[in-house]
mmCIF file of C-alpha atoms in Angstrom:
data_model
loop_
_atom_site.group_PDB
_atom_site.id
_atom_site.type_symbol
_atom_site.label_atom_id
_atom_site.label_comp_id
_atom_site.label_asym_id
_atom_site.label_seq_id
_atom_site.Cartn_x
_atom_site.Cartn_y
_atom_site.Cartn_z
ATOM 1 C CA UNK A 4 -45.096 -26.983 48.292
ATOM 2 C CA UNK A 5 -42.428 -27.128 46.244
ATOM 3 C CA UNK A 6 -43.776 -24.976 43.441
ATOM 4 C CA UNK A 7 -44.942 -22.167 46.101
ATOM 5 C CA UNK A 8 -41.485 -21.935 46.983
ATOM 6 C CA UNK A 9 -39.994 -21.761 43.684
ATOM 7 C CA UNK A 10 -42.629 -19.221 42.231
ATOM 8 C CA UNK A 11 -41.294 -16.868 45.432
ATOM 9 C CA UNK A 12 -37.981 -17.305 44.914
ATOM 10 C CA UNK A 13 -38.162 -16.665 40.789
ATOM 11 C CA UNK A 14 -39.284 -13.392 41.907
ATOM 12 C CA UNK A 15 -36.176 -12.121 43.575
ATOM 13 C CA UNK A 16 -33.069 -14.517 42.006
ATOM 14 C CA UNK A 17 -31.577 -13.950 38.769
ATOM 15 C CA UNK A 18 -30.958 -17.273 38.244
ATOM 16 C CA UNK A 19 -32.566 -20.403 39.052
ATOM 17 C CA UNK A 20 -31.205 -23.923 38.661
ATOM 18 C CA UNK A 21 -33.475 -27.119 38.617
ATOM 19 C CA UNK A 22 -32.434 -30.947 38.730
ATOM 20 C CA UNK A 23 -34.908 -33.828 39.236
ATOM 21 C CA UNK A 24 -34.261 -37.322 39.221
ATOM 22 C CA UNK A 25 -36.943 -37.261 36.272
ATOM 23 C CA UNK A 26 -34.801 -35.120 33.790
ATOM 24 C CA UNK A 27 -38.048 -33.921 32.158
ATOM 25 C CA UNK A 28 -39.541 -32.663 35.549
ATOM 26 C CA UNK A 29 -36.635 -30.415 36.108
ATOM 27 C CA UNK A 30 -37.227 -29.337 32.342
ATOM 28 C CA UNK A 31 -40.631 -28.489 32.936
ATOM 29 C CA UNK A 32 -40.052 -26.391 36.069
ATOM 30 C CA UNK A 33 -37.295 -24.763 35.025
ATOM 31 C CA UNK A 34 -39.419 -23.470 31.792
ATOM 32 C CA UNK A 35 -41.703 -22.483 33.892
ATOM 33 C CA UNK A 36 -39.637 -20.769 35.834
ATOM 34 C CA UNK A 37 -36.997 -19.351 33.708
ATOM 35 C CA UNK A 38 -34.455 -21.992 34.779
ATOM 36 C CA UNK A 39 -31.401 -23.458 33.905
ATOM 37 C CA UNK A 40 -31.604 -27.440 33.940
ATOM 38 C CA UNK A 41 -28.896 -29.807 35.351
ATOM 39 C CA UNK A 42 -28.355 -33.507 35.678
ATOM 40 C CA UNK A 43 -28.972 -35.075 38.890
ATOM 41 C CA UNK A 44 -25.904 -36.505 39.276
ATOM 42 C CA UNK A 45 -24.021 -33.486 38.708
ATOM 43 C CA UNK A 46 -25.792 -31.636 41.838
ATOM 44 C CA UNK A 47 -22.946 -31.990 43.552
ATOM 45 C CA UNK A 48 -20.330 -29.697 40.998
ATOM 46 C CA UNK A 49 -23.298 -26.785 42.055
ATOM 47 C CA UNK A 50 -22.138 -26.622 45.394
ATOM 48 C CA UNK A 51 -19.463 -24.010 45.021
ATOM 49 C CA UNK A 52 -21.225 -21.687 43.414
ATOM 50 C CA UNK A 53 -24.794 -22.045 44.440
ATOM 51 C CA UNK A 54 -26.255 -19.619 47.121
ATOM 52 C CA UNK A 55 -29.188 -21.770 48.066
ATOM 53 C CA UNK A 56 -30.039 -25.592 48.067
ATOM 54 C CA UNK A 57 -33.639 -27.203 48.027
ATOM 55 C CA UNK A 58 -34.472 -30.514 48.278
ATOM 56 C CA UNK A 59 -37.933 -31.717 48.518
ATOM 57 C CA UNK A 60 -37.991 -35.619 47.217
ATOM 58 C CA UNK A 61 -39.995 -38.482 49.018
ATOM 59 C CA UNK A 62 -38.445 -41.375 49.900
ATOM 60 C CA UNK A 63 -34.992 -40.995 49.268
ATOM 61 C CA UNK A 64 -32.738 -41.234 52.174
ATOM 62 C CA UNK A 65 -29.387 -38.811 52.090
ATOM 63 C CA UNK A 66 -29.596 -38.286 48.334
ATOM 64 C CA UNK A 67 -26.652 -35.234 49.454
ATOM 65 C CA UNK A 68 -24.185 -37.214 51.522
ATOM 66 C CA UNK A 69 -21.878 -36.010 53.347
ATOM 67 C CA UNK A 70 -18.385 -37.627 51.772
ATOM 68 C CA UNK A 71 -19.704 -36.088 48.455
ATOM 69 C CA UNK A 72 -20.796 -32.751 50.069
ATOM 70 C CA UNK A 73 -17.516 -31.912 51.632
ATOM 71 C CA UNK A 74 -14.856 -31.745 48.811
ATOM 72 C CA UNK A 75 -16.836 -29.301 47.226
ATOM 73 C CA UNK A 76 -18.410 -27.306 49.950
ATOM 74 C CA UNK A 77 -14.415 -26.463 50.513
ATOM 75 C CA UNK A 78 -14.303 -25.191 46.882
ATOM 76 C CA UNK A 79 -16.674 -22.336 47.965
ATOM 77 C CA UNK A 80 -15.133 -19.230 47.624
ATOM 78 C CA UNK A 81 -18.503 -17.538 48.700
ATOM 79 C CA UNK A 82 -20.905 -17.172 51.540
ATOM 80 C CA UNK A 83 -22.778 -19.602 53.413
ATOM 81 C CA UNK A 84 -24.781 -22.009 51.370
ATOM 82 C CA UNK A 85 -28.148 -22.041 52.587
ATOM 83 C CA UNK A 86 -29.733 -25.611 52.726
ATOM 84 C CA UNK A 87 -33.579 -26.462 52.898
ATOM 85 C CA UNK A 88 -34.190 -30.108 53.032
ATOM 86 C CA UNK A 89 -38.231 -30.246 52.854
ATOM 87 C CA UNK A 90 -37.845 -34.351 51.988
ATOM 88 C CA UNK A 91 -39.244 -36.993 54.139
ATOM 89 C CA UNK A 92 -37.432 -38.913 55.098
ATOM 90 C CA UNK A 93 -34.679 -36.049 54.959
ATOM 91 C CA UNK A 94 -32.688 -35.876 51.969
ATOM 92 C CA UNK A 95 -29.466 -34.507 53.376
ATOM 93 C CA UNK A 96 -26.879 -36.013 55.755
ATOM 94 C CA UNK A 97 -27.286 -34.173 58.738
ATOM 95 C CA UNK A 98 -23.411 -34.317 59.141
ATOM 96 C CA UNK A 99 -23.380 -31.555 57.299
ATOM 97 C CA UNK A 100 -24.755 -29.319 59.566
ATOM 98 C CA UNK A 101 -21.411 -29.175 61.195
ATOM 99 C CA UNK A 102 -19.789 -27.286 57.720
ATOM 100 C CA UNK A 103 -19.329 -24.074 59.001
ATOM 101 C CA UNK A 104 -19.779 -22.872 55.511
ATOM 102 C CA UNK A 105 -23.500 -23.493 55.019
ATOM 103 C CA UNK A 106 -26.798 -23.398 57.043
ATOM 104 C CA UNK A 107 -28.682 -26.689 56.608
ATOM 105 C CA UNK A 108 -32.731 -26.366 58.036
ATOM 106 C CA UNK A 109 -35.101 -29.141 57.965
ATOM 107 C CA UNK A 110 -38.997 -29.621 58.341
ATOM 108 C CA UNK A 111 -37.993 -30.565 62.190
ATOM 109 C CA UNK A 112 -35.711 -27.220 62.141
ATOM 110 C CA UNK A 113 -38.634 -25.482 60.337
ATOM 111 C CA UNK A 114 -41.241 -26.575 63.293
ATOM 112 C CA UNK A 115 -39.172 -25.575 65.760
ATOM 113 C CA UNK A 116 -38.782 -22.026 64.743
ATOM 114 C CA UNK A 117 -42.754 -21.887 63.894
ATOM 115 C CA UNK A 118 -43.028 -23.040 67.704
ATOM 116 C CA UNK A 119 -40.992 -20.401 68.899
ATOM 117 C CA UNK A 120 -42.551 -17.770 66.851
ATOM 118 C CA UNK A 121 -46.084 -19.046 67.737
ATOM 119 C CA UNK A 122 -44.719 -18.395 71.887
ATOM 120 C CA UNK A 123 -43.409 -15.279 71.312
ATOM 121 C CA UNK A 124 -46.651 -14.067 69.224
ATOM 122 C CA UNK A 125 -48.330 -15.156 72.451
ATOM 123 C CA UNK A 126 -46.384 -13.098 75.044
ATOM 124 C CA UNK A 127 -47.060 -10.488 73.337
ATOM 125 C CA UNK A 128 -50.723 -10.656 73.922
ATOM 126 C CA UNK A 129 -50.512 -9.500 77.199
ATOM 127 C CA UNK A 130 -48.836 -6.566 75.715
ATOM 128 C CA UNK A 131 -51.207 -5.809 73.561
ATOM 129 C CA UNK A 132 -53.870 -6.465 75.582
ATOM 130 C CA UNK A 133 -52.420 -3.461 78.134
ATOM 131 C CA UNK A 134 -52.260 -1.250 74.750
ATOM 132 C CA UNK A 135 -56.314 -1.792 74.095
ATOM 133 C CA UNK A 136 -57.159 -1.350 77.450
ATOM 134 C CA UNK A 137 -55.247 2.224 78.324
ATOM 135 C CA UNK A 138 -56.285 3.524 75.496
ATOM 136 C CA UNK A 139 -59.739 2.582 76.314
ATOM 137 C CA UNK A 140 -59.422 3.900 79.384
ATOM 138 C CA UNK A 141 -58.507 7.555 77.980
ATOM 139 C CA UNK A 142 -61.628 7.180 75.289
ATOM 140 C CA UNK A 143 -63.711 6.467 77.906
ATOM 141 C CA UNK A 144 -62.610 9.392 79.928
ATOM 142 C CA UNK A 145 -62.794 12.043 77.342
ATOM 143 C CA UNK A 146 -66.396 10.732 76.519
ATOM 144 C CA UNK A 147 -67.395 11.624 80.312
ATOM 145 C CA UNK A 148 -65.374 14.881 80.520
ATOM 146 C CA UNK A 149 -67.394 15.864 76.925
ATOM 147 C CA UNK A 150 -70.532 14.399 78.817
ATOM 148 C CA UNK A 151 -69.954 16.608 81.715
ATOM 149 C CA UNK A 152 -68.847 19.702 79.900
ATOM 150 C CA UNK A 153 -71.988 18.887 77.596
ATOM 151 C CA UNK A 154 -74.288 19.059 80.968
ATOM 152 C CA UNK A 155 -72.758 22.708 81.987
ATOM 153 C CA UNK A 156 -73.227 24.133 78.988
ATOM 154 C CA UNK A 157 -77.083 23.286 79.272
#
């Protein structure tokens, strides 16, 4: 999933950054990507100037904690940092969700707002639904009046 996501986003940011507890797995994606490479356990000095945030690892619990997070999400003299946490179990403190300076969104977050889309898709069936059927309802008409005008003409 991972990959899908990155191939998108190398499409439309000028610069992306790749760490991996497996220094040569970050290597590899960020050559295939046109990445910059950093250490894992300098994620943190990112924070400040960073625009988005993925994580996506298995079995590692709060791997961004939220002591760690905090002195340097205050260093952040831009917008909101955008946080993804795609890891199961999550990977980031959910603490953090109360910075107001970021937007942290997990795969719970993420099913939520599929769930709500998926409702809202639905409603609008009716809608649509009223669409087909008036319009319908005029083709059918115009085929009787050309019927009818058809049968005077003869």
């Amino acid at each position: 999933m991972i990959q899908i996501i990155v191939s998108f986003l190398a499409e439309y940011t000028p610069t992306l950054i790749f760490s991996n507890r497996t220094y040569s797995r970050a290597v590899t994606l960020a050559h295939k990507n046109n990445g910059k490479v950093v250490l894992f356990s300098q994620v943190y000095t990112l924070i400040p100037t960073i625009d988005v945030m993925i994580t996506a690892l298995s079995n590692a619990k709060d791997i961004i904690s939220y002591d760690h997070f905090s002195p340097y999400i205050n260093e952040r003299k831009r917008d909101t940092l955008f946080m993804l946490d795609l890891g199961i179990p999550r990977n980031i403190d959910q603490r953090i969700k109360k910075q107001k300076e970021c937007r942290l969104y997990d795969i719970g977050d993420l099913d939520e707002i599929s769930r709500k889309n998926m409702e809202l898709r639905k409603s609008e069936i009716i809608h649509t639904e009223k669409i087909i059927d008036d319009q319908l309802k005029t083709m059918l008409h115009y085929i009787e009046r050309s019927r009818h005008f058809k049968k005077e003409k003869e």
